[in-house]
Short mmCIF file of C-alpha atoms in Angstrom, two decimals:
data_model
loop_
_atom_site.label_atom_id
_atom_site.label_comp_id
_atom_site.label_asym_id
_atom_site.label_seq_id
_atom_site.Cartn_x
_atom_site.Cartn_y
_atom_site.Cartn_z
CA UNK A 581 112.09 28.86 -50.65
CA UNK A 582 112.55 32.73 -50.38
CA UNK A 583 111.93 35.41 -52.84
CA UNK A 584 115.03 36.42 -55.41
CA UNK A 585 115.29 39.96 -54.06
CA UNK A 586 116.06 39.14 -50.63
CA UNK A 587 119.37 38.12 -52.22
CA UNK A 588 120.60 39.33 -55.18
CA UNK A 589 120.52 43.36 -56.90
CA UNK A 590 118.62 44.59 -59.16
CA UNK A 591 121.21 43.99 -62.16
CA UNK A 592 121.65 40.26 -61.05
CA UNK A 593 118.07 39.97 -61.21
CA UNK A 594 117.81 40.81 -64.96
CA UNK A 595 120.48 38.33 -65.72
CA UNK A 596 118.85 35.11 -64.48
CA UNK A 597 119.41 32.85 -61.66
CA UNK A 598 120.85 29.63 -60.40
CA UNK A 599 118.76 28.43 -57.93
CA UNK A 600 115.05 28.59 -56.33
CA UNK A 601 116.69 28.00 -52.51
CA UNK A 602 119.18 30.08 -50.85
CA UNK A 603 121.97 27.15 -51.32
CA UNK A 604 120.98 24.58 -54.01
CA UNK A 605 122.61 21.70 -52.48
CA UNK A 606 120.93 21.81 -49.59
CA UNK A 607 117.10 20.60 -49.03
CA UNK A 608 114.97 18.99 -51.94
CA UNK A 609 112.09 20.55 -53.20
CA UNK A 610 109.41 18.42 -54.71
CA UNK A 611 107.26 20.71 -56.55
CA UNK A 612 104.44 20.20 -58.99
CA UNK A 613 103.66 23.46 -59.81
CA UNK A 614 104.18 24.42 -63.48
CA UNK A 615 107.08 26.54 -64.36
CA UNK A 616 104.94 29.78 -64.97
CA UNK A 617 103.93 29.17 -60.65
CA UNK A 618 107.26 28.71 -59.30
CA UNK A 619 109.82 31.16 -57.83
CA UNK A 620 112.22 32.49 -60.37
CA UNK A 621 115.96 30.88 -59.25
CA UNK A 622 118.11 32.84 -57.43
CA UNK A 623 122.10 32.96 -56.98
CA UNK A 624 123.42 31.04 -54.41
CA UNK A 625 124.58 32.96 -50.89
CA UNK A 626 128.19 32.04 -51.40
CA UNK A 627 128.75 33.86 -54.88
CA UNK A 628 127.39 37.17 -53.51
CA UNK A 629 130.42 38.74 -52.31
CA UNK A 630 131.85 38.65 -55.82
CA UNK A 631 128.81 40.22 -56.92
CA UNK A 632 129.91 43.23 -55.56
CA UNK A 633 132.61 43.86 -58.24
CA UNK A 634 130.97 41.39 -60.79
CA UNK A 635 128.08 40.87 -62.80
CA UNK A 636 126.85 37.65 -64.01
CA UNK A 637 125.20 36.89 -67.56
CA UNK A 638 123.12 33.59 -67.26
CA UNK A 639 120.29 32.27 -69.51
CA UNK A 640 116.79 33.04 -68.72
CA UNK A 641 114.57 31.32 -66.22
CA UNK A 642 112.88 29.66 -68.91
CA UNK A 643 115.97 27.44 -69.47
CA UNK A 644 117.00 27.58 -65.67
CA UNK A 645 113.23 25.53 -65.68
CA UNK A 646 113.77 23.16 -68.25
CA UNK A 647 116.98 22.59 -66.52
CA UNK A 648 115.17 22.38 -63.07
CA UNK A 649 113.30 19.80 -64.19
CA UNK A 650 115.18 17.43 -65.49
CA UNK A 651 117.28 17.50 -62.57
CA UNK A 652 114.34 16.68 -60.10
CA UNK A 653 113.35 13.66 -62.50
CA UNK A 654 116.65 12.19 -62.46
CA UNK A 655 118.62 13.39 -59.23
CA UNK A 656 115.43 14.69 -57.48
CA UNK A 657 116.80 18.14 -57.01
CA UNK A 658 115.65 21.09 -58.19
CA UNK A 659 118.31 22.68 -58.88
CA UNK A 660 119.64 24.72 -61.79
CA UNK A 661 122.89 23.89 -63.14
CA UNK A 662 123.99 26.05 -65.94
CA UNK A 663 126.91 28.19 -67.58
CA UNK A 664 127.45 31.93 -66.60
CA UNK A 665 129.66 34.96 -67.49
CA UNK A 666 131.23 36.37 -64.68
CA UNK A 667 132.78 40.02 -66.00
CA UNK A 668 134.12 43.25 -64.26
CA UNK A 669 131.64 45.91 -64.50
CA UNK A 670 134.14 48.57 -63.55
CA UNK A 671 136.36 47.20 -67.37
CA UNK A 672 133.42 45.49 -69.59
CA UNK A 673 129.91 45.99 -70.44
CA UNK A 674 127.71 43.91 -72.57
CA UNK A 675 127.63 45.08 -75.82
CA UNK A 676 123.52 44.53 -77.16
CA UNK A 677 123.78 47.07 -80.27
CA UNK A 678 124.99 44.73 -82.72
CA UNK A 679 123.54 44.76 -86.42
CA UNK A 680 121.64 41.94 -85.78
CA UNK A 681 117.28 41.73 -85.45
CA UNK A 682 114.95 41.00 -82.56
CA UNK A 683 114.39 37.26 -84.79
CA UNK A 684 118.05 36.83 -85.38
CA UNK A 685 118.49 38.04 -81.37
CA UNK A 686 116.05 35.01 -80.10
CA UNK A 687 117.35 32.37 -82.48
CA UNK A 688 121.22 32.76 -80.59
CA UNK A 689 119.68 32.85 -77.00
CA UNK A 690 121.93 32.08 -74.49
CA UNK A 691 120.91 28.90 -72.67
CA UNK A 692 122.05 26.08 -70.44
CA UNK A 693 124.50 25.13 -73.02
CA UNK A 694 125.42 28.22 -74.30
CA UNK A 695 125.85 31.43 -72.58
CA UNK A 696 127.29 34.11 -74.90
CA UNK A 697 127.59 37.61 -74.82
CA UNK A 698 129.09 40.42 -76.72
CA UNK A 699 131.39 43.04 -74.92
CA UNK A 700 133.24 46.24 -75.46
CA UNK A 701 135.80 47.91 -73.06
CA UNK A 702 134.29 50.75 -70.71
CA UNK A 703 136.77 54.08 -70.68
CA UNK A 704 139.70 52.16 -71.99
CA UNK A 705 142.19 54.39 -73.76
CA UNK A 706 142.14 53.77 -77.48
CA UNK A 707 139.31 51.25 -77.15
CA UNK A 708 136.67 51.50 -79.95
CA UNK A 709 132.65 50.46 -79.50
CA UNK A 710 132.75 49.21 -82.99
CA UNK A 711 135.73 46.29 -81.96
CA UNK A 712 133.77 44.01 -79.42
CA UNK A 713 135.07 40.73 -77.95
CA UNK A 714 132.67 37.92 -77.70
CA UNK A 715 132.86 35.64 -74.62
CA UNK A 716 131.26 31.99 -74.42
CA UNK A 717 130.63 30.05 -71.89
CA UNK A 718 129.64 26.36 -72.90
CA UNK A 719 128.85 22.75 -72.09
CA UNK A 720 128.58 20.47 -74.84
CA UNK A 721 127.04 17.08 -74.68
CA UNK A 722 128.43 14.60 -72.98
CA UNK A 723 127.23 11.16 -75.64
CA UNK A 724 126.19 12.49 -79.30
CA UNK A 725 129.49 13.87 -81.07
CA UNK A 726 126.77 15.08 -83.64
CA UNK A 727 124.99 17.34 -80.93
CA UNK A 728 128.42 18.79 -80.07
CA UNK A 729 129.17 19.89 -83.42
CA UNK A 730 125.73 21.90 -83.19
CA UNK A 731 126.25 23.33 -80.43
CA UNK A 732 129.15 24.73 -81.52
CA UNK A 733 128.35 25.82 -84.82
CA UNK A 734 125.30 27.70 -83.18
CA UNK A 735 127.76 29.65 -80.81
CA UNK A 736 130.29 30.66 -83.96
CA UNK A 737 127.43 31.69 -85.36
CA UNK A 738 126.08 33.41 -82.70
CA UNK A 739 129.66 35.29 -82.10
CA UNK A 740 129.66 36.17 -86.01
CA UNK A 741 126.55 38.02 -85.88
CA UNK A 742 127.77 40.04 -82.68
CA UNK A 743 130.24 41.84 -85.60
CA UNK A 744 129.72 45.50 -86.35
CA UNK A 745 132.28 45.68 -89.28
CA UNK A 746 132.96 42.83 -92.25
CA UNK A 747 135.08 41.08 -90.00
CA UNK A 748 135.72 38.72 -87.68
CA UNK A 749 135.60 39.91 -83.71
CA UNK A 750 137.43 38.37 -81.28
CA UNK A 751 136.05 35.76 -79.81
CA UNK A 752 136.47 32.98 -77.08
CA UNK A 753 135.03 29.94 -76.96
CA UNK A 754 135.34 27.81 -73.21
CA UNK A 755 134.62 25.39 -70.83
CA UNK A 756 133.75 21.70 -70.55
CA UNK A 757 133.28 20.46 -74.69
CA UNK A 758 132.91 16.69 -73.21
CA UNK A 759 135.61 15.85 -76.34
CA UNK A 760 139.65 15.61 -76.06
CA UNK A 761 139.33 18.11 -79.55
CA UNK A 762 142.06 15.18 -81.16
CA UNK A 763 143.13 14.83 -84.21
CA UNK A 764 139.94 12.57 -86.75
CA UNK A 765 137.48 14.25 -83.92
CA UNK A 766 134.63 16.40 -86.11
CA UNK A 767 135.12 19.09 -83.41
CA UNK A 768 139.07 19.36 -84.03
CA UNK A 769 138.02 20.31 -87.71
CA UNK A 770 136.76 23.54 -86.38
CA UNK A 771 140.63 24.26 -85.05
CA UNK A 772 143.20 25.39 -87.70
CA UNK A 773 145.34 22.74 -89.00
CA UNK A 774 148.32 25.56 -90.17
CA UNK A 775 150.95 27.14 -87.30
CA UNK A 776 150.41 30.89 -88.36
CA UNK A 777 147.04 31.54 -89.67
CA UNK A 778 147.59 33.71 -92.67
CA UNK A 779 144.63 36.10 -93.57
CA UNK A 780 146.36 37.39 -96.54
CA UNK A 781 146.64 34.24 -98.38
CA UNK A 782 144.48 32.86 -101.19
CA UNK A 783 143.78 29.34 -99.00
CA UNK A 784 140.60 28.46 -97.22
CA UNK A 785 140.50 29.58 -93.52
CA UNK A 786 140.17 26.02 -92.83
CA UNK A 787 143.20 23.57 -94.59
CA UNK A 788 144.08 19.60 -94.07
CA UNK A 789 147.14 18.31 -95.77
CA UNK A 790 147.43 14.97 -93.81
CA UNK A 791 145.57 11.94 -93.99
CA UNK A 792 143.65 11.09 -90.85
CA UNK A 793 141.63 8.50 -91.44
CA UNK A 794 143.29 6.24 -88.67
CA UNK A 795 142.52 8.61 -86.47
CA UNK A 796 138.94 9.37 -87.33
CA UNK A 797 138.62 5.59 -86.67
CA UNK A 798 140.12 5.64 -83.49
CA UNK A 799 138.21 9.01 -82.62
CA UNK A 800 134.53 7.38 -83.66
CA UNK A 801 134.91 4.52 -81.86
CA UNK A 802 135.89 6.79 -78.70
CA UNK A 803 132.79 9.14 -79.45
CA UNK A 804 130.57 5.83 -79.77
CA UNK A 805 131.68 4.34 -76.49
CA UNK A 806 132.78 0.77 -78.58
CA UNK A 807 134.69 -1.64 -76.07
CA UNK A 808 138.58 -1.81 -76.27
CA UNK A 809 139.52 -3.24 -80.12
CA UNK A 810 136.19 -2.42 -81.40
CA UNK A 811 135.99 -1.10 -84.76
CA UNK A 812 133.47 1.40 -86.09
CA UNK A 813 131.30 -0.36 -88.80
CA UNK A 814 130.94 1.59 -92.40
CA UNK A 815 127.87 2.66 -91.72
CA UNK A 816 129.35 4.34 -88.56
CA UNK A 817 132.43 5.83 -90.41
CA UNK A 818 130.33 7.30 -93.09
CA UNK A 819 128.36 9.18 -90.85
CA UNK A 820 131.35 10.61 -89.34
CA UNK A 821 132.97 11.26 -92.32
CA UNK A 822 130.20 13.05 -93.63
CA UNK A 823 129.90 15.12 -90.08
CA UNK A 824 133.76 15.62 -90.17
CA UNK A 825 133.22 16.86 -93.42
CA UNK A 826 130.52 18.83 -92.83
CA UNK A 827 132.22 20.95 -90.21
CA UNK A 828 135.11 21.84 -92.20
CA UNK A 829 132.49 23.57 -95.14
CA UNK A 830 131.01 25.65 -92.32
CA UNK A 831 134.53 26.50 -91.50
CA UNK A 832 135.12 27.26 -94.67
CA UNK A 833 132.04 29.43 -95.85
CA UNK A 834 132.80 31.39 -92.47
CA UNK A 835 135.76 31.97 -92.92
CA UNK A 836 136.75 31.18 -89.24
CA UNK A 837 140.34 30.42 -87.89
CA UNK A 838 140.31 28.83 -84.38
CA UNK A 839 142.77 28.08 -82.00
CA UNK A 840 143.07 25.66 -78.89
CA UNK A 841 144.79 27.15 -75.58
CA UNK A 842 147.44 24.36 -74.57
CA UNK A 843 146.38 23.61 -71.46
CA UNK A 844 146.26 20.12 -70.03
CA UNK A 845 144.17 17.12 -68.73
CA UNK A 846 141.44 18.50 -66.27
CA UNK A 847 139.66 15.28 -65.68
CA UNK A 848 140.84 12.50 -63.75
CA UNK A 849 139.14 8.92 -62.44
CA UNK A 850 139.37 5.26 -62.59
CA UNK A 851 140.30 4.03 -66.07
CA UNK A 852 136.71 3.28 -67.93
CA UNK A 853 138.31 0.84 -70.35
CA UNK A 854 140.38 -1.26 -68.04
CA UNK A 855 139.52 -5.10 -67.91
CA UNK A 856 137.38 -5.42 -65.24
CA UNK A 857 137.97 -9.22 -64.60
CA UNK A 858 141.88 -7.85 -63.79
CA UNK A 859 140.55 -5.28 -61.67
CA UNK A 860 140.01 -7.70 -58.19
CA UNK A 861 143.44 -9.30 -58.80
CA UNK A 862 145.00 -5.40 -58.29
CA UNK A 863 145.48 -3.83 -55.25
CA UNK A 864 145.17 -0.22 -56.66
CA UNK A 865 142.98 1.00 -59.71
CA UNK A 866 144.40 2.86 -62.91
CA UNK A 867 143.45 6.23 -62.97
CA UNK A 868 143.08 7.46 -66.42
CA UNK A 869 143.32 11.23 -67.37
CA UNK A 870 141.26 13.69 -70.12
CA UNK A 871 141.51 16.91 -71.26
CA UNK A 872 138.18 17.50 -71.51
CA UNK A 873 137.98 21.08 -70.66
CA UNK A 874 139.00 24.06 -73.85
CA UNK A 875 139.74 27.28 -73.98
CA UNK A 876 139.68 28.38 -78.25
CA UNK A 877 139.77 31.47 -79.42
CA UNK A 878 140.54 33.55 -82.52
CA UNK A 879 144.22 33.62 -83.32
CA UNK A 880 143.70 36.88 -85.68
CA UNK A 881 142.60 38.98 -83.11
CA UNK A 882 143.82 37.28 -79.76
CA UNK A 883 147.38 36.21 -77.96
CA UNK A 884 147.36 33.97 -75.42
CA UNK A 885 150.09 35.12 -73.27
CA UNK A 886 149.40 32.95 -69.87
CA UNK A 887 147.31 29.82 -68.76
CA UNK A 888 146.60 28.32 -64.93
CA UNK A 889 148.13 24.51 -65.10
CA UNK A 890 146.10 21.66 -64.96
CA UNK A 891 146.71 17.86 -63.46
CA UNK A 892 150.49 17.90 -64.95
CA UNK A 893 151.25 19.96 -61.64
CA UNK A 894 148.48 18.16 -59.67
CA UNK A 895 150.06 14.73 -57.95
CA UNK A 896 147.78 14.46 -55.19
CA UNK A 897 144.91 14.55 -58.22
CA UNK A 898 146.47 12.62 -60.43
CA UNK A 899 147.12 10.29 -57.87
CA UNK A 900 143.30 9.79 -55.90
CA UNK A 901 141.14 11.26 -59.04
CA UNK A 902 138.81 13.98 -58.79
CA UNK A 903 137.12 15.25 -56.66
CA UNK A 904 138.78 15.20 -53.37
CA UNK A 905 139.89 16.55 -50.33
CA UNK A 906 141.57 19.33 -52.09
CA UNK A 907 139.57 19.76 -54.97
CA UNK A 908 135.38 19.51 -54.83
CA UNK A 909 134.82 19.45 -58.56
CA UNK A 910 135.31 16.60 -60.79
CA UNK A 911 137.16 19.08 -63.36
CA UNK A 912 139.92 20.86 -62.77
CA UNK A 913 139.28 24.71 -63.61
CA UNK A 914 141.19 26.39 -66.34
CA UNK A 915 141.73 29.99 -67.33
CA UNK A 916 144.11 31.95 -69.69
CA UNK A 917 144.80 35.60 -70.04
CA UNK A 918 144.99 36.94 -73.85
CA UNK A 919 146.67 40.48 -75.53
CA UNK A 920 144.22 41.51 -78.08
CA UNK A 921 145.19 42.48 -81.32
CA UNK A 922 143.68 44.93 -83.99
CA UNK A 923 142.17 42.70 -86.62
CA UNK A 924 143.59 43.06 -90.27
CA UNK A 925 142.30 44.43 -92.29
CA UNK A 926 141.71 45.67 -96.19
CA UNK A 927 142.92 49.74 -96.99
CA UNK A 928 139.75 51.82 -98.34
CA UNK A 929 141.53 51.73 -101.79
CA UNK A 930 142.20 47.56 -102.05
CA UNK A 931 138.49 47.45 -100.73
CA UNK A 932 137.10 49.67 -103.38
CA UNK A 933 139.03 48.02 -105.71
CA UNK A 934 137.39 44.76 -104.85
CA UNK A 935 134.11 45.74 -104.61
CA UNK A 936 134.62 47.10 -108.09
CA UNK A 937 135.81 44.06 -109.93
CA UNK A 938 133.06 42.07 -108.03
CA UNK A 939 130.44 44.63 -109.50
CA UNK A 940 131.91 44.64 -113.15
CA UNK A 941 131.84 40.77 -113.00
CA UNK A 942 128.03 41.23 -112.00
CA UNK A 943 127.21 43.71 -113.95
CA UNK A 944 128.86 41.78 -117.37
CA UNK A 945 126.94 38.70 -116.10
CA UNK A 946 124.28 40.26 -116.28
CA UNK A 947 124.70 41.63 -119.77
CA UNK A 948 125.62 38.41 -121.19
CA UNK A 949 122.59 36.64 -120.03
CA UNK A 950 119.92 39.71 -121.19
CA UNK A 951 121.82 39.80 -124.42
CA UNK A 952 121.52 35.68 -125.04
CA UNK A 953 117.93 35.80 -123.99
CA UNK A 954 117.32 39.35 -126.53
CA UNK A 955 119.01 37.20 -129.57
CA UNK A 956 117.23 34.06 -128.47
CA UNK A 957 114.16 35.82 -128.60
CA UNK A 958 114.84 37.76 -131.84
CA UNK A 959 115.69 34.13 -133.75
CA UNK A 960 112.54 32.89 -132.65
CA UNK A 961 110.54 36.06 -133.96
CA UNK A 962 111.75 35.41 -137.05
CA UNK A 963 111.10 31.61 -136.80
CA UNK A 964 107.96 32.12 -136.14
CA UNK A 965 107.20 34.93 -138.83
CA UNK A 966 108.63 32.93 -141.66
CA UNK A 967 106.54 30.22 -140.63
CA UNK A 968 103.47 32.16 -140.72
CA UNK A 969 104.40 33.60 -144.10
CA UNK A 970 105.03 29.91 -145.28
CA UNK A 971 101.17 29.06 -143.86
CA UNK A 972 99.55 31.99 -145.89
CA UNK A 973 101.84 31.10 -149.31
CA UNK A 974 100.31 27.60 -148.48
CA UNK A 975 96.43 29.07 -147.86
CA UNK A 976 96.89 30.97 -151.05
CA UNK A 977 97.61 28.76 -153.01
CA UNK A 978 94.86 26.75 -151.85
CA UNK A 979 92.53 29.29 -152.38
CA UNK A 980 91.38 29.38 -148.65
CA UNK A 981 89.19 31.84 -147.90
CA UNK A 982 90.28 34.81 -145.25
CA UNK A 983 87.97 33.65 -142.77
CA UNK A 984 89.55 30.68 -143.08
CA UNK A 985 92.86 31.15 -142.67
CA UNK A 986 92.01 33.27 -139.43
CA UNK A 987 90.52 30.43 -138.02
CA UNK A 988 93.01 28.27 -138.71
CA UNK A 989 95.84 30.68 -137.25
CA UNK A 990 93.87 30.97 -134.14
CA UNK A 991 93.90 27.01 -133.93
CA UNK A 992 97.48 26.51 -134.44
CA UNK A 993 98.13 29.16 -131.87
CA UNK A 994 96.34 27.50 -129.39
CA UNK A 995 96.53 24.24 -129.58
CA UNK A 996 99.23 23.09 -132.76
CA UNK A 997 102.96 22.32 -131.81
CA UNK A 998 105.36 24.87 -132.64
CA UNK A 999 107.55 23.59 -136.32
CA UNK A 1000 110.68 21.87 -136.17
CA UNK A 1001 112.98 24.49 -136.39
CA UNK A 1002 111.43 26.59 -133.51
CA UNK A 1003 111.26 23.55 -131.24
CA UNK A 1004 114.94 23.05 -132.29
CA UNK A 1005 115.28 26.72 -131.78
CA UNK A 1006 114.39 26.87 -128.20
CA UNK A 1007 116.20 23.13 -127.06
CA UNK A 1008 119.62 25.33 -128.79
CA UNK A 1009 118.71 28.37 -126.57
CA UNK A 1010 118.25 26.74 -123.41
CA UNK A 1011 121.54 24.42 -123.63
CA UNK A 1012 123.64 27.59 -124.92
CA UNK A 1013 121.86 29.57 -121.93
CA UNK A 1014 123.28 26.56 -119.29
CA UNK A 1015 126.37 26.69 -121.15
CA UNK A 1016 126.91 30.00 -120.67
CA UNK A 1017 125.60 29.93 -117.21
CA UNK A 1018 128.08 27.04 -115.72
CA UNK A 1019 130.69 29.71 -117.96
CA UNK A 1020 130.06 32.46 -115.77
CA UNK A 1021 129.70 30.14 -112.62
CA UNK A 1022 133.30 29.17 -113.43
CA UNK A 1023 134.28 32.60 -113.35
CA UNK A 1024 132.61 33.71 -110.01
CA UNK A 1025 134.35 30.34 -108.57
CA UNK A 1026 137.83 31.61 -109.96
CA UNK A 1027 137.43 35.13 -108.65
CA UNK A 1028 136.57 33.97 -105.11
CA UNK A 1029 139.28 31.27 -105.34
CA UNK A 1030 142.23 33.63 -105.69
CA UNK A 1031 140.83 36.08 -102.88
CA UNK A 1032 142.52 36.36 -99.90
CA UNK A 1033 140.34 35.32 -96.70
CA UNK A 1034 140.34 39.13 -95.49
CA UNK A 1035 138.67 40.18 -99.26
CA UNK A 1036 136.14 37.04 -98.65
CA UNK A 1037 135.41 38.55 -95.50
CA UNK A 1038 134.54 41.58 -97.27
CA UNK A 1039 132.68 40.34 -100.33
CA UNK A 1040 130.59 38.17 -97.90
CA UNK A 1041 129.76 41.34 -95.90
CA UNK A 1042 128.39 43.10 -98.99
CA UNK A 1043 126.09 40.16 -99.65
CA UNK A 1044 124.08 40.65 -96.04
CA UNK A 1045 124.34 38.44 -93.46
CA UNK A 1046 121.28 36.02 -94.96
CA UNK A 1047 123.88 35.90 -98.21
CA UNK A 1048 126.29 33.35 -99.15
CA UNK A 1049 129.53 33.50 -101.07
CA UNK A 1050 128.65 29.54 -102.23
CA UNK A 1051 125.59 31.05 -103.21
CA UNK A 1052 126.63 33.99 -105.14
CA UNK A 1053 129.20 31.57 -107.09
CA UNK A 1054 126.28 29.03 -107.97
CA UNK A 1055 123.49 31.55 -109.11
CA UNK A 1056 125.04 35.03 -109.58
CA UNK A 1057 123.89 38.25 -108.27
CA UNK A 1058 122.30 38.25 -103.96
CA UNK A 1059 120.31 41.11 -103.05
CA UNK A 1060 121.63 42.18 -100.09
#
């Protein structure tokens, strides 16, 4: 084992590395130590040379541990298999001063799933710091359709908050998802069902006009691993319902439109499903293709204009299965080149405008409810004096003395139910203050409904990012 700067920069050396040996695949190492005692990894010798026009974002050597180790319990290596962003330091540089906190910073980590970073262009004509493009590189898991989904979400997420305006940047989203992204799969609910995603329309950034329940069926039994004509039970379809589901309200309260690069199948090998007791009466195995490997992006802001073919131009692949002679990976890379595009956006005056009706709705809310409470507690002054004027008529006339009755007031204060009419009083108040609340929620619903997705963008933005349009429509007025 040799020390990380004998091979790799300075720069390289704040990004992370891939391996504790010079060449990860060769000898095992069979360390106890703890993590805190071992060598930091290092980059293997045969990516150097393209460190000298790249530089490489990885995840720290915490997660290039945890890693590490499971790899030397199960394949007794201890190696570091992760993602990385490879970029051109001479065109890009990461892009750190985003709006969001040191907290917010730690909870998006990159790690061995997830390795995102933010970037702006470096002395590009007409290129502005405040437009980054987010790039992701990602591995989802390979079993648990649920733990894909999260992984996911957490990288949208983590690309929102790398925004330095109310919208959207531009973001891509690739590498091995473990999922064909079909059609009834809860991680094709985070792609845009419509051709042309329209910003300046009224509909949610995320739409489904067709039925797919047949293929949700198909698409959990595929995720479960159930044997060729195995149905999902209901308990099974409910959960992925209710994931499905689930994916297309994040959609929808972010206000994301995603796209899928059409590339191909990148995965070939023998057919998992095939009969195996037809198998030793064939002379040749099926081979059985996925496309298991996505490039998505944001179709607002990006244009994929070209894309590398996969196994539709690979015979000898298609043919033996990967990895082989040709190819020593058991995926097929993929890459696509994109045109960016200037995000739309809202003119000063249509955003003023909006901001304006959102703070007369507000501020009438507001009104409303401090006027209803002011009357409700005006009525019940006036309850409550006539009552007491009733109570001395009462004492007088039965000659109670004033000592007395001043004792007796005090009682009734403390401990004697309130009359009739004030208890009736205050049951009246508090269903005409719901009334008037689910009133007002109707309205906040309404105004939000006929926004276009570029105004939700904005209205979202004024609420903070810890603020939520579903919230604002539910409770009223978010301090930012």
């Amino acid at each position: 084992m040799e020390r990380r700067e004998e091979f790799v920069n300075d720069d390289c050396i704040a990004r992370g590395k891939r391996s504790r040996k010079e060449d990860g695949s060769d000898d095992i190492t069979k360390s106890t130590d703890s993590s805190s005692s071992k060598q930091p990894f290092v980059l293997p010798t045969w990516i150097h040379p393209i460190l000298q026009t790249y530089d490489i974002i990885l995840p720290p050597q915490s997660s290039l541990n945890k890693i590490a180790e499971r790899n030397l319990r199960v394949l007794h290596a201890d190696t570091a298999i992760t993602n990385a962003i490879l970029y051109k330091r001479n065109k890009w540089k990461p892009y750190d001063d985003c709006n969001n906190t040191k907290e917010e910073k730690s909870i998006f980590a990159s790690n061995n799933k997830c390795a995102t970073q933010a970037f702006i262009p470096v002395n590009e004509k007409g290129g502005d710091i405040n437009d980054p493009i987010v790039l992701t590189s990602i591995h989802l898991d390979a079993c648990n359709e649920e733990k894909r989904v999260q992984q996911l979400q957490q990288c949208l997420e983590h690309s929102i908050s790398s925004s330095t305006t109310c919208y959207h940047p531009a973001c891509i989203i690739a590498g091995d998802y473990n999922a064909e992204l079909f059609e009834g799969s809860c991680l094709n609910a985070f792609l845009a069902k419509d051709e042309v995603v329209d910003l300046s329309s009224t509909k949610k950034a995320q739409t489904e006009d067709v039925d797919y329940s047949d293929n949700r069926v198909k698409e959990c039994a595929t995720s479960l691993r159930l044997s060729s004509g195995t149905l999902p039970t209901a308990d099974q379809m409910k959960t992925w319902d209710t994931l499905h589901e689930s994916v297309t309200t994040f959609i929808d309260d972010k206000f994301i439109s995603l796209k899928r690069v059409d590339t191909g199948c990148t995965r070939v090998a023998y057919d998992h499903d095939e009969d195996v007791s037809l198998i030793a009466e064939k002379e040749e195995r099926t081979m059985k293709q996925w496309h298991l490997d996505h490039i998505v992006y944001t179709p607002t802001t990006l244009l994929p204009i070209k894309r590398w073919s996969t196994l539709e131009e690979d015979e000898l692949s298609s043919k033996v299965g990967l990895p082989n002679n040709n190819i020593p990976t058991d995926h097929l890379p993929i890459a696509a080149l994109f045109e960016r595009k200037p995000h739309p956006q809202l003119s000063e005056e249509a955003k003023e405008k909006l901001l304006s009706l959102l703070d007369g709705i507000e501020s009438r809310h507001t009104i409303e409810l401090n006027t209803h409470h002011e009357e409700a507690k005006r009525i019940r002054s006036e309850l409550e004096h006539a009552h007491l004027e009733k109570q001395r008529k009462v004492a007088t006339e039965s000659n109670e003395s004033s000592e007395q009755q001043q004792q007796s007031t005090k009682k009734k204060k403390k401990k004697v139910q309130p009359p009739p009419e004030i208890i009736q009083h205050i049951r009246n108040g508090r269903n005409e203050a719901k009334e008037l609340k689910m009133k007002q929620k109707g309205e906040r619903d309404s105004f939000i409904s006929n926004l276009t997705i570029l105004e939700r963008m904005v209205v979202q933005n004024t609420f903070g990012r810890k603020g939520k349009v579903t919230s604002w429509i539910e409770n009223g007025r978010l301090k930012k």
